[in-house]
Amino acid sequence: MKKSWYKEMAVYQIWPRSFKDSNGDGIGDLEGIYEKLDYIKSIGVDAIWFSPLYPSPNADYGYDIADYMDINPEYGDMETFKKVLNGAHERNMKVFMDLVVNHTSTEHKWFKEACKSVDNPYHDYYIWRKGKGKDGKQPPNNWLSTFEGGAWEYVESVDEFYLHVFTKGQPDLNMDNPKVRQEVKDIMKFWLDMGVDGFREDVITYISKKEGLPNGFPIPVACGMEHYNCGPHLYEYLKEFHDDVLSKYDCFTVGEGPLITPEKVLKLVTEDDTQVLKTMFSFDHLEADCLMTDWIKKPFSLKKMKKCYQKWYDAMNGKGWHTLYLENHDHPRIIDRYGSLKYRVESGKMLATMCYLQKGTPFIYQGQEIGMTNIELHSIDEFKDMVTFNNQIMFSKFGIKGDRFVRMANKGSRENSRTPVQWDNSEYAGFSTVEPWFNLNPNYTEINVAQAEADENSILNYYRKLLKFRKEHEVAIYGDFKQYYENSNELFVYERNLDGEKVLVVCSFAEKSVHFKAPDGIDLSKGELVLNNYTINPVNHNSFVTRPYEARVYYFKEV
Ligand code: NOJ
């Protein structure tokens, strides 16, 4: 497998609205990010991925873009962005932008033009169809949006419906139009020429829709998805972006594609010249405590999660590069889900160990490094996200309403990861000087960056050690992966091997004690205990009994 900087890096994701407010309007901004660059660097990451920073009416908090070549005035301006970009580069950190080109905002000038008439040159930038029924007012097919009711919206001025597979404010672009593809390439060039180092490509697997837009299999959300997820021209369009633009820069790309499988990823992410994306995010490791969506909870199954990691490793190893993450802006926080609030610090460290010492590029989401947790909201009025409101309508059809729905949202909604970052225990958590745009988690008085800095044993300081270890040991980056205890419901045990070096990772997902015996051929006394989340580490006869959510990492040279 070829070595490369993007395989060796770790990435920090910023969801700008909730990162740090510098101007006292309750909304995170670029100056706030600038202030925190040293902190970000200190975690041991090599790059920042910014969730959208562009002008947006916020139907989907930035994922509805009104101008791809500018900065949202709520966050600052282009000068401040360049200052952040240079500041990151001066600290040896790369910068990746979110590239959201499956859809624009309805406020984008292209869409405004498109609505003027069917003859407008921008009309064909979007996906329009005549309505059905006698009055022509019925949607063109049965597709449903993932975020907001039906997938079609009628526009009187052109007497047609436009497609939006997300909110009504996010009309899908017509990627079959070469002019749209040229616009995408221009956007890429614009940012790369400015010095940006790559892109996270939002729902990039949705950009090619099946010809004829046939009816979808009738499911209550995202009906029709089988006709646009990994559609007919996906590879061809990504290859065009790659060959015409991306290949000319030493840049990184990571694609997002819901319900993606290794087979599909390996068509896009390869190690040879058919490669169109450097890597992709997969999702199924985050489905070990739910059924397809975070909203439908099931008890956490360690076995299910381990199988998933194994499946991806087996499929990708030697053929393509993978990503490692536990949190982002689309999912509830991980400690509440796979760890334990009672053992927040121990399980926060254990989860990071389990995840980031596998093979792939680590992505860490803001606040994860201090062990931020989910918030408890008390009424539907406190929620902000269209997805929550759409689910409110959908689940009410199944009798889940009122307080019961609020409880469900508290567990399942992605808003949990969008509460402001907790910087210190002062009023408004050091995030802002005024009431923030979204509720702070009241636990900020105990869980915050200042506390974590002051505590040698904090989750934050553990992340620092963990990322440093990964960076300094090629075996942790390029080594082969092999699991032990596959059938255990309590332990996740694996080793990494490379050229005579070995890393053994032992993670307990249990509160109760579990007996761990080193696998045959491994002598713990010959290894160096390089990472651990408890201070005293007894070993007897090559075995130990785990403490709640214990994690240990042994390093062996010359095995
Ligand atoms: C995936 C993004 O991560 C999510 O936040 C967004 O709502 C959808 N794509 C639509 O852009």
XYZ file of C-alpha atoms and ligand atoms in Angstrom:
570
model
C 0.000 0.000 0.000
C 1.352 3.390 -1.026
C 2.272 5.781 1.761
C 0.704 9.196 1.666
C 0.228 12.248 3.849
C -3.520 11.857 3.923
C -3.196 8.353 5.341
C -0.966 9.628 8.119
C -2.982 12.700 9.090
C -5.736 13.123 11.666
C -8.556 15.573 10.897
C -10.583 17.841 13.197
C -14.095 18.701 12.059
C -15.557 22.110 12.829
C -19.290 22.793 12.614
C -18.765 26.576 12.611
C -22.038 27.756 14.079
C -21.277 26.080 17.400
C -17.505 26.282 17.637
C -16.630 29.730 19.068
C -18.314 33.107 18.885
C -15.927 36.065 18.806
C -18.290 38.991 18.213
C -21.007 38.423 20.767
C -23.908 37.512 18.504
C -24.325 34.012 19.914
C -23.145 32.365 16.678
C -19.750 30.769 16.108
C -17.519 32.504 13.570
C -14.168 32.542 11.785
C -12.462 34.920 14.235
C -13.497 32.491 16.954
C -11.898 29.666 14.999
C -8.766 31.762 14.455
C -8.456 32.287 18.217
C -8.515 28.529 18.730
C -6.048 27.386 16.066
C -3.316 26.719 18.612
C -5.732 24.658 20.657
C -6.771 22.627 17.607
C -3.156 22.017 16.690
C -2.386 20.997 20.264
C -4.766 18.039 19.998
C -2.353 16.545 17.496
C -4.398 16.862 14.334
C -2.987 17.747 10.931
C -6.036 19.167 9.202
C -9.370 20.895 9.701
C -12.533 20.081 7.794
C -14.992 22.941 7.875
C -18.667 22.125 7.611
C -20.090 24.753 5.209
C -18.880 28.299 5.754
C -20.723 29.722 2.730
C -23.657 32.169 2.638
C -26.801 30.233 3.458
C -30.361 30.888 4.608
C -29.827 27.945 6.979
C -32.709 25.716 5.943
C -30.163 22.990 6.723
C -27.623 25.061 8.674
C -25.194 25.716 5.872
C -25.807 22.620 3.752
C -28.077 24.847 1.658
C -25.586 27.074 -0.126
C -26.517 30.414 -1.658
C -23.041 31.228 -2.996
C -20.220 28.711 -3.357
C -17.502 31.320 -3.645
C -18.129 33.472 -0.624
C -18.306 33.331 3.166
C -21.459 33.511 5.254
C -21.508 37.010 6.806
C -22.629 35.356 10.064
C -19.167 33.765 10.136
C -17.059 36.612 8.763
C -15.749 37.429 5.312
C -13.229 36.190 2.762
C -10.387 38.129 4.393
C -11.009 36.403 7.706
C -11.273 33.056 5.958
C -7.876 33.644 4.347
C -6.478 34.583 7.742
C -7.745 31.275 9.146
C -6.417 29.380 6.134
C -2.975 30.948 6.497
C -3.076 30.486 10.254
C -3.799 26.793 9.787
C -1.036 26.446 7.195
C 1.454 28.275 9.424
C 0.710 25.637 12.036
C 1.149 22.864 9.513
C -2.525 22.034 9.291
C -4.353 21.480 6.026
C -7.820 22.886 5.384
C -10.685 21.011 3.742
C -13.922 22.641 2.655
C -17.314 20.976 2.515
C -18.340 20.649 -1.098
C -22.127 20.436 -1.268
C -23.027 20.025 -4.921
C -25.912 17.600 -4.917
C -28.090 20.634 -4.231
C -27.923 24.399 -3.767
C -30.112 26.683 -1.706
C -33.315 28.059 -3.210
C -31.604 31.394 -2.494
C -28.793 30.646 -4.936
C -28.866 32.968 -7.943
C -28.968 29.962 -10.269
C -32.207 28.782 -8.701
C -33.742 32.229 -8.680
C -33.000 32.493 -12.406
C -34.226 28.940 -12.972
C -37.623 29.882 -11.564
C -38.047 32.818 -13.944
C -38.936 30.776 -17.019
C -38.387 27.408 -18.633
C -36.247 29.159 -21.255
C -33.913 30.706 -18.734
C -30.365 29.326 -19.213
C -30.315 28.312 -15.542
C -33.585 26.399 -15.694
C -31.817 23.228 -16.724
C -29.397 23.552 -13.791
C -32.069 21.822 -11.709
C -34.344 18.806 -12.044
C -37.802 19.903 -13.163
C -40.829 17.884 -14.188
C -44.421 18.616 -15.113
C -46.976 17.681 -12.468
C -49.336 14.785 -12.809
C -53.119 14.617 -12.557
C -55.796 16.566 -14.399
C -54.739 19.819 -12.834
C -51.034 19.025 -13.259
C -50.572 19.705 -9.545
C -49.715 16.191 -8.398
C -46.006 15.421 -7.893
C -44.228 13.782 -10.850
C -43.405 10.597 -8.917
C -43.728 9.126 -5.413
C -40.300 10.133 -4.137
C -40.073 11.446 -0.586
C -37.450 13.750 0.783
C -35.116 12.578 3.549
C -35.766 15.769 5.445
C -39.078 17.401 4.578
C -42.150 15.603 3.273
C -42.454 14.942 -0.458
C -39.420 15.339 -2.717
C -41.144 17.726 -5.146
C -42.140 21.363 -4.852
C -44.378 23.183 -7.300
C -43.314 26.545 -8.757
C -46.145 28.536 -10.243
C -44.004 30.756 -12.494
C -42.798 27.784 -14.563
C -45.741 25.472 -13.846
C -43.318 22.688 -12.925
C -42.067 20.836 -9.875
C -38.424 20.847 -8.775
C -36.792 17.900 -7.060
C -35.362 18.244 -3.549
C -34.249 15.062 -1.858
C -33.441 17.084 1.284
C -35.375 20.167 2.509
C -37.539 22.291 0.223
C -34.788 24.875 0.471
C -32.280 22.479 -1.151
C -33.169 21.943 -4.821
C -31.164 19.140 -6.457
C -28.765 20.176 -9.187
C -29.027 18.520 -12.568
C -25.551 17.023 -12.853
C -26.401 15.610 -16.289
C -26.088 19.183 -17.543
C -22.414 19.721 -18.564
C -22.716 23.390 -17.560
C -23.468 22.325 -13.979
C -20.455 20.042 -13.965
C -18.350 22.925 -15.240
C -19.640 25.073 -12.359
C -18.598 22.332 -9.905
C -15.127 22.247 -11.419
C -14.914 26.042 -11.227
C -15.859 25.913 -7.550
C -13.202 23.298 -6.867
C -10.579 25.324 -8.728
C -11.573 28.511 -6.929
C -10.840 27.046 -3.497
C -7.840 24.951 -4.492
C -6.201 27.952 -6.162
C -6.750 29.906 -2.971
C -4.725 27.266 -1.132
C -7.402 25.011 0.306
C -6.173 21.415 0.494
C -9.223 19.407 -0.433
C -12.878 18.664 0.081
C -15.327 16.614 2.037
C -17.931 15.865 -0.615
C -21.452 15.950 0.791
C -23.852 13.168 -0.312
C -21.726 12.879 -3.393
C -23.206 9.487 -4.223
C -26.567 11.194 -4.934
C -25.476 13.346 -7.861
C -26.639 11.085 -10.709
C -30.337 10.254 -10.906
C -31.727 7.330 -12.838
C -33.139 8.317 -16.188
C -36.937 8.611 -16.206
C -37.016 9.076 -12.409
C -39.109 5.936 -11.812
C -41.272 5.537 -8.726
C -39.429 4.302 -5.661
C -40.032 1.429 -3.309
C -42.698 2.812 -0.926
C -40.967 3.571 2.397
C -41.932 6.450 4.747
C -38.760 8.540 4.214
C -36.358 8.907 1.294
C -38.585 6.837 -0.966
C -36.886 6.725 -4.376
C -33.361 6.648 -2.977
C -32.515 3.465 -4.860
C -32.793 5.545 -8.035
C -30.237 8.157 -7.068
C -27.818 6.688 -4.519
C -24.827 5.573 -6.619
C -26.755 6.361 -9.778
C -25.786 5.527 -13.365
C -23.279 8.329 -14.072
C -21.734 8.716 -10.626
C -18.345 7.314 -11.532
C -18.208 9.151 -14.843
C -18.930 12.539 -13.233
C -16.487 11.996 -10.386
C -13.857 10.920 -12.889
C -14.415 14.130 -14.821
C -13.962 16.205 -11.634
C -10.892 14.177 -10.800
C -9.227 14.283 -14.209
C -10.026 17.893 -15.036
C -9.328 19.438 -11.630
C -8.451 17.340 -8.602
C -5.628 15.384 -10.226
C -3.817 18.659 -10.904
C -3.423 19.373 -7.179
C -1.957 17.410 -4.289
C -5.327 17.484 -2.594
C -7.486 15.256 -0.434
C -11.067 14.206 -1.021
C -13.395 12.272 1.226
C -16.822 11.388 -0.060
C -20.014 10.952 1.869
C -22.597 8.460 0.707
C -25.413 7.139 2.881
C -25.904 3.339 2.981
C -22.639 2.866 1.176
C -21.173 -0.639 0.932
C -17.515 -1.656 0.499
C -18.256 -2.850 -3.044
C -19.572 0.579 -3.975
C -16.756 2.431 -2.237
C -14.173 0.345 -4.039
C -15.462 1.566 -7.377
C -14.526 5.118 -6.387
C -11.693 4.735 -3.891
C -8.880 2.663 -5.329
C -5.112 2.662 -5.109
C -4.624 2.827 -8.874
C -5.367 5.312 -11.625
C -9.085 4.544 -11.599
C -9.269 6.415 -8.278
C -11.761 9.301 -8.197
C -11.894 9.911 -4.426
C -9.109 9.394 -1.898
C -11.438 7.878 0.668
C -15.041 7.756 1.864
C -17.016 7.694 5.075
C -18.957 4.580 5.878
C -21.897 4.601 8.284
C -22.715 1.150 9.498
C -20.341 1.114 12.478
C -22.691 3.758 13.897
C -25.654 1.416 13.621
C -24.671 -0.931 16.453
C -27.324 0.603 18.728
C -30.042 1.452 16.261
C -31.928 0.288 13.227
C -30.815 2.182 10.110
C -31.469 5.549 11.766
C -30.269 6.948 15.099
C -33.928 7.505 15.980
C -34.848 3.837 16.296
C -32.806 2.620 19.221
C -31.759 -0.922 20.062
C -29.422 -2.125 22.795
C -25.792 -1.619 21.807
C -24.239 -4.726 20.270
C -20.464 -4.828 20.420
C -20.435 -7.895 18.199
C -22.351 -6.051 15.513
C -19.927 -3.140 15.651
C -16.865 -5.397 15.533
C -18.236 -7.294 12.542
C -18.666 -4.049 10.772
C -15.089 -2.921 11.331
C -13.866 -6.335 10.222
C -15.994 -6.227 7.080
C -14.602 -2.850 6.049
C -11.041 -3.799 6.855
C -11.256 -7.042 4.877
C -12.762 -5.306 1.885
C -10.525 -2.235 1.829
C -7.163 -3.603 2.920
C -4.635 -3.231 0.138
C -7.264 -1.903 -2.270
C -8.365 1.432 -0.903
C -8.028 3.695 2.103
C -10.704 4.051 4.767
C -11.786 6.615 7.386
C -12.235 6.294 11.147
C -14.759 8.385 13.042
C -17.183 8.167 15.939
C -18.907 11.537 15.821
C -19.870 14.265 13.413
C -22.610 16.881 13.118
C -25.165 14.284 11.973
C -25.229 11.924 14.949
C -25.733 12.023 18.710
C -22.553 11.974 20.796
C -20.816 8.614 21.134
C -20.218 8.289 24.897
C -23.976 8.284 25.486
C -24.337 5.534 22.927
C -21.401 3.119 22.983
C -19.805 4.156 26.259
C -21.140 5.089 29.671
C -22.092 8.425 31.206
C -21.187 6.992 34.605
C -17.701 6.211 33.288
C -17.577 9.138 30.923
C -13.846 9.741 31.126
C -12.845 6.071 31.001
C -15.229 5.182 28.193
C -14.409 8.349 26.236
C -10.750 7.325 26.210
C -11.539 3.699 25.491
C -13.715 4.564 22.482
C -11.012 6.758 20.992
C -8.455 3.981 21.470
C -10.736 1.390 19.917
C -11.447 3.521 16.878
C -8.321 5.480 16.011
C -5.748 2.717 16.264
C -7.459 0.824 13.463
C -6.389 1.315 9.862
C -7.702 4.535 8.334
C -7.629 8.308 8.655
C -9.010 9.548 12.012
C -11.679 12.260 12.034
C -12.459 13.926 15.366
C -15.517 16.106 15.786
C -15.445 19.302 17.840
C -16.089 18.617 21.527
C -15.508 14.898 21.169
C -11.966 15.373 22.468
C -13.302 16.650 25.807
C -16.039 14.038 26.031
C -19.063 16.253 25.403
C -22.355 14.426 25.812
C -25.942 14.617 24.573
C -28.300 17.317 25.775
C -31.719 16.867 27.311
C -34.271 19.259 25.850
C -37.711 19.570 27.385
C -40.020 20.682 24.639
C -40.189 20.502 20.878
C -39.858 24.297 20.764
C -36.253 23.972 21.863
C -35.236 21.957 18.785
C -33.963 23.683 15.651
C -33.415 21.119 12.945
C -35.742 20.329 10.048
C -34.945 16.644 10.446
C -36.394 16.690 13.961
C -39.563 18.379 12.702
C -39.911 15.968 9.805
C -39.507 13.038 12.189
C -42.104 14.589 14.476
C -44.624 14.376 11.641
C -43.522 10.907 10.607
C -43.430 9.307 14.057
C -46.784 10.877 14.999
C -48.280 8.585 12.347
C -47.040 5.712 14.493
C -48.532 7.232 17.646
C -45.284 8.704 18.989
C -46.178 12.234 20.047
C -45.664 14.919 22.710
C -43.255 14.071 25.521
C -42.651 10.638 24.094
C -41.393 12.192 20.900
C -39.211 14.672 22.820
C -37.626 11.768 24.697
C -37.000 10.013 21.404
C -35.458 13.153 19.904
C -33.227 13.593 22.941
C -31.708 10.222 22.225
C -31.744 10.175 18.449
C -31.466 13.663 17.049
C -28.318 15.019 15.458
C -28.933 18.258 17.335
C -27.177 16.574 20.245
C -23.868 17.145 18.525
C -24.665 20.745 17.653
C -24.714 22.335 21.096
C -22.026 24.999 21.494
C -18.521 23.845 22.345
C -17.898 24.100 26.074
C -14.734 26.138 26.546
C -14.884 26.960 30.252
C -17.289 27.191 33.160
C -18.065 30.905 32.846
C -21.478 32.124 31.756
C -22.283 30.767 28.265
C -19.399 28.321 28.596
C -16.842 30.719 27.109
C -18.529 30.074 23.766
C -20.099 33.508 23.646
C -20.808 36.557 25.766
C -24.541 36.313 25.080
C -27.148 33.566 24.980
C -25.997 31.226 22.176
C -28.140 30.447 19.137
C -28.773 26.948 20.520
C -28.946 25.565 24.044
C -25.726 24.890 25.894
C -25.502 21.587 27.635
C -25.807 22.553 31.335
C -22.989 20.122 32.130
C -20.552 22.712 30.729
C -19.766 23.714 34.309
C -17.918 20.402 34.686
C -17.156 19.346 31.117
C -15.159 22.024 29.346
C -11.818 22.640 27.669
C -10.338 24.639 30.559
C -11.040 21.786 32.967
C -9.611 19.272 30.499
C -6.446 21.341 30.059
C -5.945 21.499 33.811
C -6.440 17.774 34.382
C -3.519 15.616 33.365
C -5.865 12.627 33.131
C -8.521 14.279 31.002
C -9.940 12.805 27.816
C -8.315 15.695 25.959
C -4.851 14.826 27.210
C -5.476 11.210 26.331
C -6.391 12.159 22.737
C -3.110 14.045 22.558
C -1.140 10.990 23.627
C -3.114 8.701 21.358
C -2.653 10.819 18.231
C 1.023 11.334 19.040
C 1.519 7.612 19.364
C -0.240 6.993 16.042
C 1.840 9.610 14.303
C 5.117 8.285 15.659
C 4.460 4.625 14.849
C 3.956 3.525 11.273
C 2.552 0.246 12.508
C -0.443 2.176 13.873
C -1.002 3.710 10.438
C -0.065 1.070 7.893
C 0.005 -2.130 9.948
C -2.262 -5.090 9.259
C -5.266 -5.553 11.513
C -6.216 -8.776 13.215
C -8.934 -9.338 15.794
C -9.075 -11.676 18.789
C -12.053 -12.421 21.017
C -14.354 -11.901 18.003
C -17.301 -13.503 19.776
C -16.963 -11.524 22.978
C -19.764 -9.148 23.862
C -17.470 -7.291 26.203
C -14.005 -7.082 24.713
C -12.707 -5.612 21.474
C -9.159 -6.900 21.079
C -7.020 -6.398 18.027
C -3.428 -6.162 16.941
C -1.671 -4.234 14.224
C 1.499 -5.625 12.672
C 4.137 -4.105 10.431
C 7.744 -5.134 9.787
C 8.421 -6.680 13.175
C 6.426 -4.138 15.151
C 3.154 -4.952 16.870
C 0.473 -2.967 18.661
C -2.001 -4.842 20.815
C -5.216 -2.990 21.681
C -7.472 -4.297 24.435
C -10.754 -2.468 25.029
C -13.501 -3.380 27.437
C -17.026 -2.236 26.658
C -18.269 -3.517 29.999
C -18.726 -2.051 33.438
C -18.236 -5.489 34.979
C -14.833 -7.171 35.230
C -13.797 -9.360 32.343
C -10.884 -11.759 32.354
C -8.454 -11.023 29.537
C -5.697 -13.430 28.628
C -3.171 -12.419 25.997
C -3.516 -14.401 22.760
C -1.049 -17.221 22.163
C 2.339 -15.987 21.136
C 2.000 -12.599 22.853
C 3.903 -12.037 26.061
C 2.574 -8.902 27.732
C 5.716 -8.574 29.837
C 7.720 -8.033 26.626
C 5.490 -5.195 25.517
C 5.527 -1.580 26.553
C 2.220 -0.300 27.899
C 1.987 2.886 25.858
C -1.585 3.961 26.480
C -4.012 3.150 29.259
C -7.002 4.746 30.931
C -6.305 3.583 34.517
C -3.231 4.395 36.554
C -2.413 1.008 38.074
C -2.074 -1.848 35.611
C -1.637 -5.257 37.191
C -0.820 -8.234 34.959
C -0.609 -11.824 36.230
C 0.371 -14.786 34.086
C -0.129 -12.845 30.898
C -3.688 -11.946 31.957
C -5.571 -9.201 33.684
C -9.071 -8.460 34.848
C -10.534 -5.390 33.233
C -11.954 -2.434 35.092
C -15.003 -0.571 33.729
C -14.354 0.456 30.107
C -10.665 -0.221 30.461
C -8.379 0.303 27.465
C -4.744 -0.733 27.185
C -2.352 -0.473 24.302
C 0.852 -2.546 24.315
C 3.627 -1.887 21.856
C 6.100 -4.620 20.836
C 9.253 -4.153 18.821
C 10.964 -7.009 17.005
C 8.258 -9.644 17.429
C -25.049 15.306 4.745
C -24.649 16.335 5.751
O -23.667 15.812 6.592
C -25.901 16.732 6.483
O -25.638 17.535 7.603
C -26.788 17.434 5.507
O -27.994 17.749 6.139
C -27.076 16.564 4.275
N -25.903 15.924 3.786
C -27.656 17.386 3.152
O -26.698 18.246 2.625
